[in-house]
mmCIF file of C-alpha atoms in Angstrom:
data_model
loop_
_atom_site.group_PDB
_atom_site.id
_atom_site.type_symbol
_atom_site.label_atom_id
_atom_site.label_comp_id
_atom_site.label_asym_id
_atom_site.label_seq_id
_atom_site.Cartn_x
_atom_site.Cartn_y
_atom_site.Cartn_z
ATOM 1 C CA UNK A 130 97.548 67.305 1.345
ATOM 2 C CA UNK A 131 100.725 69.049 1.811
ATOM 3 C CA UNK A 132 101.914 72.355 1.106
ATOM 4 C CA UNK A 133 103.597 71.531 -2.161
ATOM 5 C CA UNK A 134 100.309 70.302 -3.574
ATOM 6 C CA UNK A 135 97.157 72.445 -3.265
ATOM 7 C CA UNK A 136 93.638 70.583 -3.553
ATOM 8 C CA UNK A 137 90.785 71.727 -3.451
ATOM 9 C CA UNK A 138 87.047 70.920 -4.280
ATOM 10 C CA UNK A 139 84.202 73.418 -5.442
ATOM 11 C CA UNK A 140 81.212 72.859 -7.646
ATOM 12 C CA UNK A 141 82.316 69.552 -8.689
ATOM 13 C CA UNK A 142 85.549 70.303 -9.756
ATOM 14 C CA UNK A 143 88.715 69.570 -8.042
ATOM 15 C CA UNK A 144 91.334 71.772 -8.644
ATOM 16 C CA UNK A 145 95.192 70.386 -7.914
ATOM 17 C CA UNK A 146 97.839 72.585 -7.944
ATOM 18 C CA UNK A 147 101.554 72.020 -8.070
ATOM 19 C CA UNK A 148 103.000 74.418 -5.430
ATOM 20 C CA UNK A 149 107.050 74.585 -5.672
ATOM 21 C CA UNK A 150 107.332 78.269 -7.872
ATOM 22 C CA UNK A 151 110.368 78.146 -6.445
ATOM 23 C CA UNK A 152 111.985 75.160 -7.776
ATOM 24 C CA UNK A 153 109.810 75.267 -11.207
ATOM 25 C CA UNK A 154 107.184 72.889 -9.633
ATOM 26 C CA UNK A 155 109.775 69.958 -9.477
ATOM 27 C CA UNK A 156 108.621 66.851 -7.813
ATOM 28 C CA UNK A 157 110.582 66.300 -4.776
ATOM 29 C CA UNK A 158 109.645 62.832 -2.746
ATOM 30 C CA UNK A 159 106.843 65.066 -0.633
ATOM 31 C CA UNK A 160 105.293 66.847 -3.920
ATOM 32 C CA UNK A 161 105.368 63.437 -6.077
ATOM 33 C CA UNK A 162 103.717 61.437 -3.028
ATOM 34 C CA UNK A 163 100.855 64.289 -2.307
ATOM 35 C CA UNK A 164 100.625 64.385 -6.447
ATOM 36 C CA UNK A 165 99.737 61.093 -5.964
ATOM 37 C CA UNK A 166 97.641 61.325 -3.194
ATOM 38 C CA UNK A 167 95.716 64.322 -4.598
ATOM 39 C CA UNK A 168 95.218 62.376 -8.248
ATOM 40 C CA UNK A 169 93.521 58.900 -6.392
ATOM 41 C CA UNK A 170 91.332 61.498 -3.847
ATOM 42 C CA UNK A 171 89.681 63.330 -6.844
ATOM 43 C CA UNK A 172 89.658 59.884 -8.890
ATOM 44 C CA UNK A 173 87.793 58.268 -5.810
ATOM 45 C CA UNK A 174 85.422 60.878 -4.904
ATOM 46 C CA UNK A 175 81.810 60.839 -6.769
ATOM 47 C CA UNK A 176 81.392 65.029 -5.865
ATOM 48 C CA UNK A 177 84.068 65.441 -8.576
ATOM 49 C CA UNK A 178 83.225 65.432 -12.274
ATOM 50 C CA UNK A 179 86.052 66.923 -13.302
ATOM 51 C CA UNK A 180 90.124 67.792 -12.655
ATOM 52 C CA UNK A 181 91.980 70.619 -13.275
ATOM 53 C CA UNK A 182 95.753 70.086 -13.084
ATOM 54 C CA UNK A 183 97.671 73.274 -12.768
ATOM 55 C CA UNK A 184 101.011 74.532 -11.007
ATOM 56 C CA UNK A 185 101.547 77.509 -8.854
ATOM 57 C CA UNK A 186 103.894 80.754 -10.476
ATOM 58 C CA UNK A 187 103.879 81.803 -14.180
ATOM 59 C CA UNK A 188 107.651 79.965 -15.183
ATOM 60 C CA UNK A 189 106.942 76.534 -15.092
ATOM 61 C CA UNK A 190 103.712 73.777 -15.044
ATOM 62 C CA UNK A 191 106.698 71.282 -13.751
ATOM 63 C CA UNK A 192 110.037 70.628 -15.050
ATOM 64 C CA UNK A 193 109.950 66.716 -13.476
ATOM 65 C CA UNK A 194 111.824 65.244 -10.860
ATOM 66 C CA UNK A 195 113.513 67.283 -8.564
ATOM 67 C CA UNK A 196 117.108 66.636 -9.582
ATOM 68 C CA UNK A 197 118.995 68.323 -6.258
ATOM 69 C CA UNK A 198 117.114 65.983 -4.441
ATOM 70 C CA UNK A 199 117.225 62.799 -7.234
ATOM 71 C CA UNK A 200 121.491 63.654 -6.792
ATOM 72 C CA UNK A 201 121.664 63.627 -2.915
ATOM 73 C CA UNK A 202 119.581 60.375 -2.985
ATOM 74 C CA UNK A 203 122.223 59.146 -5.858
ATOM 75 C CA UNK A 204 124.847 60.033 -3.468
ATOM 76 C CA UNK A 205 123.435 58.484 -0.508
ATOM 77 C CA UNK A 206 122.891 54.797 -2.548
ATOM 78 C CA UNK A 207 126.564 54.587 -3.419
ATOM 79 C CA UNK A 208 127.842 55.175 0.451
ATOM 80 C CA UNK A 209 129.433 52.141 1.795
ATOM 81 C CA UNK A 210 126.429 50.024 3.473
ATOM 82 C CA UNK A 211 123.763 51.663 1.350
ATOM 83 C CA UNK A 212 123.324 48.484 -0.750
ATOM 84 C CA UNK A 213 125.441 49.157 -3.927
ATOM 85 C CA UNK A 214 123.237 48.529 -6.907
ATOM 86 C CA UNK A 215 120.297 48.109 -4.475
ATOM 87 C CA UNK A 216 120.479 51.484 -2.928
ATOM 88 C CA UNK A 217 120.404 52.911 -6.264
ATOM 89 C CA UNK A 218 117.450 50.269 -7.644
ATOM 90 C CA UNK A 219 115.747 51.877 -4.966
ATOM 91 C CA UNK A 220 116.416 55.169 -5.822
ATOM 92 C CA UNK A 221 114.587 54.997 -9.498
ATOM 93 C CA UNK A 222 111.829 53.067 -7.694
ATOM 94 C CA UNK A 223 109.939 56.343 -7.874
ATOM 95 C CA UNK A 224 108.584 55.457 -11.306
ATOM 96 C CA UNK A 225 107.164 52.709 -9.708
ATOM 97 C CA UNK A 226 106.114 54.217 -6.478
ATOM 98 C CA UNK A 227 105.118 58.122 -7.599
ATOM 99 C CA UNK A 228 104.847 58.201 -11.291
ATOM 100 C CA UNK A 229 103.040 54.994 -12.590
ATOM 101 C CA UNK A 230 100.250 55.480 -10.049
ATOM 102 C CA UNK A 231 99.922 59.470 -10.882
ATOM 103 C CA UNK A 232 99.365 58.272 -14.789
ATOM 104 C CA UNK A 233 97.100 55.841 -13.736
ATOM 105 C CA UNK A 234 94.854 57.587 -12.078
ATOM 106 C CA UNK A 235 94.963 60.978 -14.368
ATOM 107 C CA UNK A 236 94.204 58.275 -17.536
ATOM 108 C CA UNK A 237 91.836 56.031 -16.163
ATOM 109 C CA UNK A 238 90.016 58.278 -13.772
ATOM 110 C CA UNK A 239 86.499 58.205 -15.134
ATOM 111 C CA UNK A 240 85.872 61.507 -15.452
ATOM 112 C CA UNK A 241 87.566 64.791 -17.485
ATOM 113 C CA UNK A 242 91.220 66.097 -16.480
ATOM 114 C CA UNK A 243 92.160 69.380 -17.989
ATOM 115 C CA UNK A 244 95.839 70.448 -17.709
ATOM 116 C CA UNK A 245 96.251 74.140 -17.473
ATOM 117 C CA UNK A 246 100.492 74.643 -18.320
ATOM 118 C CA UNK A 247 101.181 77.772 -16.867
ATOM 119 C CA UNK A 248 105.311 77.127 -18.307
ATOM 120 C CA UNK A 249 107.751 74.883 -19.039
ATOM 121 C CA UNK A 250 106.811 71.228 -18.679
ATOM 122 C CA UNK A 251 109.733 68.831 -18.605
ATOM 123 C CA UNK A 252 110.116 65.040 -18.101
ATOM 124 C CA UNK A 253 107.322 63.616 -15.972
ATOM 125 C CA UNK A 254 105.602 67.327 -15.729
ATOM 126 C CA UNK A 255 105.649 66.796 -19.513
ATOM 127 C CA UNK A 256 104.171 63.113 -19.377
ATOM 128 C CA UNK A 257 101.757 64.431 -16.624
ATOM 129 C CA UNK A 258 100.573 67.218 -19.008
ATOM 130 C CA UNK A 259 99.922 64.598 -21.538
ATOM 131 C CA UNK A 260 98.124 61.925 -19.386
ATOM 132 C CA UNK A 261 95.206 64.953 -19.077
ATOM 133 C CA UNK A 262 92.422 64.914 -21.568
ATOM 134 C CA UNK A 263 92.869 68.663 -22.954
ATOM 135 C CA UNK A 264 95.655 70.979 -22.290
ATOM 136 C CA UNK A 265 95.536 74.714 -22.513
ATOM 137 C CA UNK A 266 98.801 76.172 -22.709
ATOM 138 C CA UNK A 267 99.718 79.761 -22.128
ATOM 139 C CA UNK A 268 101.666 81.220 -25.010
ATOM 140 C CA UNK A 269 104.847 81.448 -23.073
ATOM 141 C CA UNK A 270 104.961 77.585 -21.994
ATOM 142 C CA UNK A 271 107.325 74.801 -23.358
ATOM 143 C CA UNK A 272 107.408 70.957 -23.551
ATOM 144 C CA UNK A 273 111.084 69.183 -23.320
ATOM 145 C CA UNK A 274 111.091 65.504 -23.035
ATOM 146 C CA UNK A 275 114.778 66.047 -21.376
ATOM 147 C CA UNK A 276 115.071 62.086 -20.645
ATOM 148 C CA UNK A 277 118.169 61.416 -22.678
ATOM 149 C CA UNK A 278 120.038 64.595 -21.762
ATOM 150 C CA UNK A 279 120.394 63.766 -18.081
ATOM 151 C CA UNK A 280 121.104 59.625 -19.560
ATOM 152 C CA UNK A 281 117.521 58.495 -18.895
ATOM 153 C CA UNK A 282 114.303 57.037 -20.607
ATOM 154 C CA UNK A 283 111.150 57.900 -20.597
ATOM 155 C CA UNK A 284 108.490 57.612 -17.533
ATOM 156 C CA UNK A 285 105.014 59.056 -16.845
ATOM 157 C CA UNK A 286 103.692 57.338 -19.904
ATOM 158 C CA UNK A 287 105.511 59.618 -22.584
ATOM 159 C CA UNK A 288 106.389 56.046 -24.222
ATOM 160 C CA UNK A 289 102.631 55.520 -24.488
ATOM 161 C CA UNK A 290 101.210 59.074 -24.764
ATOM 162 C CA UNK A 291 104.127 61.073 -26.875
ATOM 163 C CA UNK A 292 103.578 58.721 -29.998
ATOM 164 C CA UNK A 293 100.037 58.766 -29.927
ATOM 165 C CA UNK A 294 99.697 62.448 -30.524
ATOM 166 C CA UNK A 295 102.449 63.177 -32.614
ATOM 167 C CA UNK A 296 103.520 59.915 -34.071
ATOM 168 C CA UNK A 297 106.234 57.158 -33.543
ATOM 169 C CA UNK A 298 109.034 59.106 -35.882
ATOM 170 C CA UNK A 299 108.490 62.718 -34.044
ATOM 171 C CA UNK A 300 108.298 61.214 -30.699
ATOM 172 C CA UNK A 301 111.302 58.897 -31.208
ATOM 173 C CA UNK A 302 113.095 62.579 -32.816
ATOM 174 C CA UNK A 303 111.647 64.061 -29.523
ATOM 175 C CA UNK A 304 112.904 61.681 -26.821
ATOM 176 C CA UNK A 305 116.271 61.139 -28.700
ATOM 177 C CA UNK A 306 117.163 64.835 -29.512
ATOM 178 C CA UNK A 307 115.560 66.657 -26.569
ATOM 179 C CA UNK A 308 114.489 70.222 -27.033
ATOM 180 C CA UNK A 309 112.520 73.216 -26.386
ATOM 181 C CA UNK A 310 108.912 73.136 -28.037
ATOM 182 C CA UNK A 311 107.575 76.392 -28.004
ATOM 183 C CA UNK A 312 103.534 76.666 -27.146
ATOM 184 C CA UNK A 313 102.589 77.750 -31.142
ATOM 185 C CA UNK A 314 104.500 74.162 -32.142
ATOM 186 C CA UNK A 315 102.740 72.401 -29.850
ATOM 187 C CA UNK A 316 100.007 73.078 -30.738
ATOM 188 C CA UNK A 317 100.607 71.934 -34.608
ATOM 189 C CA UNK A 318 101.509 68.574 -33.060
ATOM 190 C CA UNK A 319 98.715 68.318 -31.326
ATOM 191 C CA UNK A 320 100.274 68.509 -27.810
ATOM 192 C CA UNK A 321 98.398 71.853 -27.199
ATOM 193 C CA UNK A 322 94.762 71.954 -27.718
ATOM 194 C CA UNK A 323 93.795 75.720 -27.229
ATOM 195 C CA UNK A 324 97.103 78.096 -26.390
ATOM 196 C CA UNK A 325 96.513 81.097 -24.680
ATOM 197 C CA UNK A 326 97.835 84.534 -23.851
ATOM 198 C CA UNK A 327 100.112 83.963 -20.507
ATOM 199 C CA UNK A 328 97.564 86.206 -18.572
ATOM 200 C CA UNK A 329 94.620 84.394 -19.337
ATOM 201 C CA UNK A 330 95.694 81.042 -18.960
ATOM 202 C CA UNK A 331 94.251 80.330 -15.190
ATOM 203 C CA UNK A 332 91.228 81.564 -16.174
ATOM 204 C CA UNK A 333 91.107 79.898 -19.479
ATOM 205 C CA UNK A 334 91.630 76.550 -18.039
ATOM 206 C CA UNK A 335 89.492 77.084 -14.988
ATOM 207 C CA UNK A 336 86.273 77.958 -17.866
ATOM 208 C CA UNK A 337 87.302 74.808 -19.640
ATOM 209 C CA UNK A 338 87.586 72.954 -17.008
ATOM 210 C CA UNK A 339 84.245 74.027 -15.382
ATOM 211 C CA UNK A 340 82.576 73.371 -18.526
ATOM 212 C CA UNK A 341 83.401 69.630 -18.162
ATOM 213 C CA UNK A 342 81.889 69.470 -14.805
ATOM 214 C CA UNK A 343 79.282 70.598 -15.242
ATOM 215 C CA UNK A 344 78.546 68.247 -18.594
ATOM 216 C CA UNK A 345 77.311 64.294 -18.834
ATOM 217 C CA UNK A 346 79.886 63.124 -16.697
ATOM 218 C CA UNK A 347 79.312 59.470 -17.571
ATOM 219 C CA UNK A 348 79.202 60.165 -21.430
ATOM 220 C CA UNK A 349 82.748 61.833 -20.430
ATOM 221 C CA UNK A 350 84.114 58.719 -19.379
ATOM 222 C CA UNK A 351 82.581 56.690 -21.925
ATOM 223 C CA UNK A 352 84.321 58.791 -24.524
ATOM 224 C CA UNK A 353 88.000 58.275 -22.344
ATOM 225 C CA UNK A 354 87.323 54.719 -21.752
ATOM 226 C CA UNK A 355 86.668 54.061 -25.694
ATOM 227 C CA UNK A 356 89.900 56.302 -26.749
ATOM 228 C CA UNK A 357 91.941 54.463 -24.537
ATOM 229 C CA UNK A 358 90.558 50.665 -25.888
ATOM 230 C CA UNK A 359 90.848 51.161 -29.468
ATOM 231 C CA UNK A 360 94.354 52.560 -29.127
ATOM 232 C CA UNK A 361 94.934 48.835 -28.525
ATOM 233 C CA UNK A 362 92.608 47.114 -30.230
ATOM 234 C CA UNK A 363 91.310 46.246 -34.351
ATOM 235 C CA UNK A 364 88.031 48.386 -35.586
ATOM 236 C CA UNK A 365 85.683 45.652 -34.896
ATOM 237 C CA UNK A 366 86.868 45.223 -30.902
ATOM 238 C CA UNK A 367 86.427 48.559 -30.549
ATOM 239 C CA UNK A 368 83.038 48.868 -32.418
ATOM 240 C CA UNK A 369 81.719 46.255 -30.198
ATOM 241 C CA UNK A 370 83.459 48.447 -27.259
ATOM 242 C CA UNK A 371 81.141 51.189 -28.290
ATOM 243 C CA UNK A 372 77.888 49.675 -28.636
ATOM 244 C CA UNK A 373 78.836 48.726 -25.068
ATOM 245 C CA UNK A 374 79.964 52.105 -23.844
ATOM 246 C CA UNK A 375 76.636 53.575 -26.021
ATOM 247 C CA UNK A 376 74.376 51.256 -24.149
ATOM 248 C CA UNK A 377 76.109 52.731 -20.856
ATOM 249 C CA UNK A 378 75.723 56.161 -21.857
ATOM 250 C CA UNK A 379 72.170 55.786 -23.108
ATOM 251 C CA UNK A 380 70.530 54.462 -19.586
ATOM 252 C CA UNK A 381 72.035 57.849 -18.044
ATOM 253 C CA UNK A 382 69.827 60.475 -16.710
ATOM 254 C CA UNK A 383 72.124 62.933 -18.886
ATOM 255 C CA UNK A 384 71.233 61.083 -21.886
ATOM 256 C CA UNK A 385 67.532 61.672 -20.857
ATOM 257 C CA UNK A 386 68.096 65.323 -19.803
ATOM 258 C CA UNK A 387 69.830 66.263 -23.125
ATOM 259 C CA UNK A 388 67.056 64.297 -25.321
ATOM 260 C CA UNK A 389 64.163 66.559 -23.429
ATOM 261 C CA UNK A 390 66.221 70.077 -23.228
ATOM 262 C CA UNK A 391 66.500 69.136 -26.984
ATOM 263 C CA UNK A 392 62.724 68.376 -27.521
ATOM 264 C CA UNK A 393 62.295 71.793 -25.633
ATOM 265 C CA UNK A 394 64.657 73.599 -27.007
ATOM 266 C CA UNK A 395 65.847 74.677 -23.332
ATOM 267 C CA UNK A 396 69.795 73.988 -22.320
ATOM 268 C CA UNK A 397 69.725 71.254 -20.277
ATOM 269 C CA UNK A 398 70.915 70.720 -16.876
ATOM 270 C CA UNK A 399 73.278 67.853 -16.601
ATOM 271 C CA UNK A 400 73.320 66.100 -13.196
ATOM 272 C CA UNK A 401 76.918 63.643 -13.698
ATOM 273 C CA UNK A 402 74.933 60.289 -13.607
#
């Protein structure tokens, strides 16, 4: 991976960490394509039960795409042989390209993605934030959907994910009115599940995270594989996607592990399968 993205595996967690402290994490075309890269590696791999999504520095988890560089590429489209409306088709073809398979992969990975936001998370660092499973957020962090305010829309999901955890009207107030939400609000909305003092936060999220690996990692992606079905589907599809998923998770040797650490009364060892 390159040096704008750490990765690293240990103990069954992979830990990826935005490294730009400099810019506020901003994606650039390297850091978005080694994001990407990083995402699909721990996704693949069956060492990993669990992801930790972090960013280097204490100002920022990622404040989106890297808007020196989005300009100069702007520039470059609307030079005489670039193409015209091509060259700058080709320009936004990063959603398609960087951020669509980075969402993917975070959402449908089958296995547990903790975000620890260290600061500010903007546009895509936002929607990246949200396409984790649980967030812990140091006290100092902010969200800003900032879209609208550089004449944008929304990408990395936050059409999908911003409404489904605070609701159509606050994320449409959110996307058209951008602003500065403090960790404490984010947390009433849901965006935030645990917020933390600043100085605790990598070690926060590297016990939650840590936790999840070393749980049932198939019940874990039971449990994101029926959130994600019946946000799109009546009661009775998704009660027929659980007894599916239940079926799943009950021929596990977790399942079997929990039932006799139960019977024992001993804490049970869970081995991911």
């Amino acid at each position: 991976m390159a040096d704008t993205v750490l990765y690293e595996v240990n103990d069954g967690l992979a830990t990826i960490t935005l490294n730009r402290p400099a810019a506020m994490n901003a994606v650039d075309i390297e850091a978005k394509t080694a994001l990407r890269d990083a995402v699909q590696a721990a996704a693949a791999d069956p060492g990993v039960r669990a992801v930790l999504l972090t960013a280097a520095g204490d100002r920022a988890f990622c404040v989106g795409q890297d808007l020196k560089e989005h300009v100069g590429l702007l520039a470059a489209a609307r030079e005489p042989g670039s193409g015209g409306e091509a060259g700058r088709t080709s320009v936004m073809s990063t959603v398609r390209e960087h951020y669509n398979p980075i969402v993917r992969a975070l959402t449908e990975m089958p296995k547990p993605v903790v975000a620890g936001v260290n600061g500010v998370a903007a546009g895509a660092g936002f929607g990246f934030a949200l396409a984790a499973d649980y967030r812990v957020v140091a006290d100092t962090a902010a969200f800003n959907t900032s879209f609208a305010g550089v004449a944008l829309t929304a990408d990395s999901g936050l059409s999908w994910t911003l409404q489904r955890v605070v609701g159509p009207g606050r994320a449409a107030d959110l996307l058209l009115f951008p602003r500065s939400i403090k960790a404490q609000e984010a947390y009433e909305l849901g965006i935030a599940n645990r917020v933390v003092p600043a100085a605790d936060l990598a070690g926060e999220a590297l016990e939650v995270a840590r936790a999840l690996a070393g749980g049932p990692t198939l019940a874990y992606a039971a449990i994101k594989e029926s959130l994600a079905f019946a946000a799109a589907h009546t009661l009775e599809q998704a009660l027929e996607k659980e007894e599916e998923l239940q079926a799943r998770a009950g021929a596990s040797e977790d399942h079997a592990i929990a039932v006799q650490a139960f019977l024992d009364k001993e804490r049970p060892t869970f081995l991911g399968r």
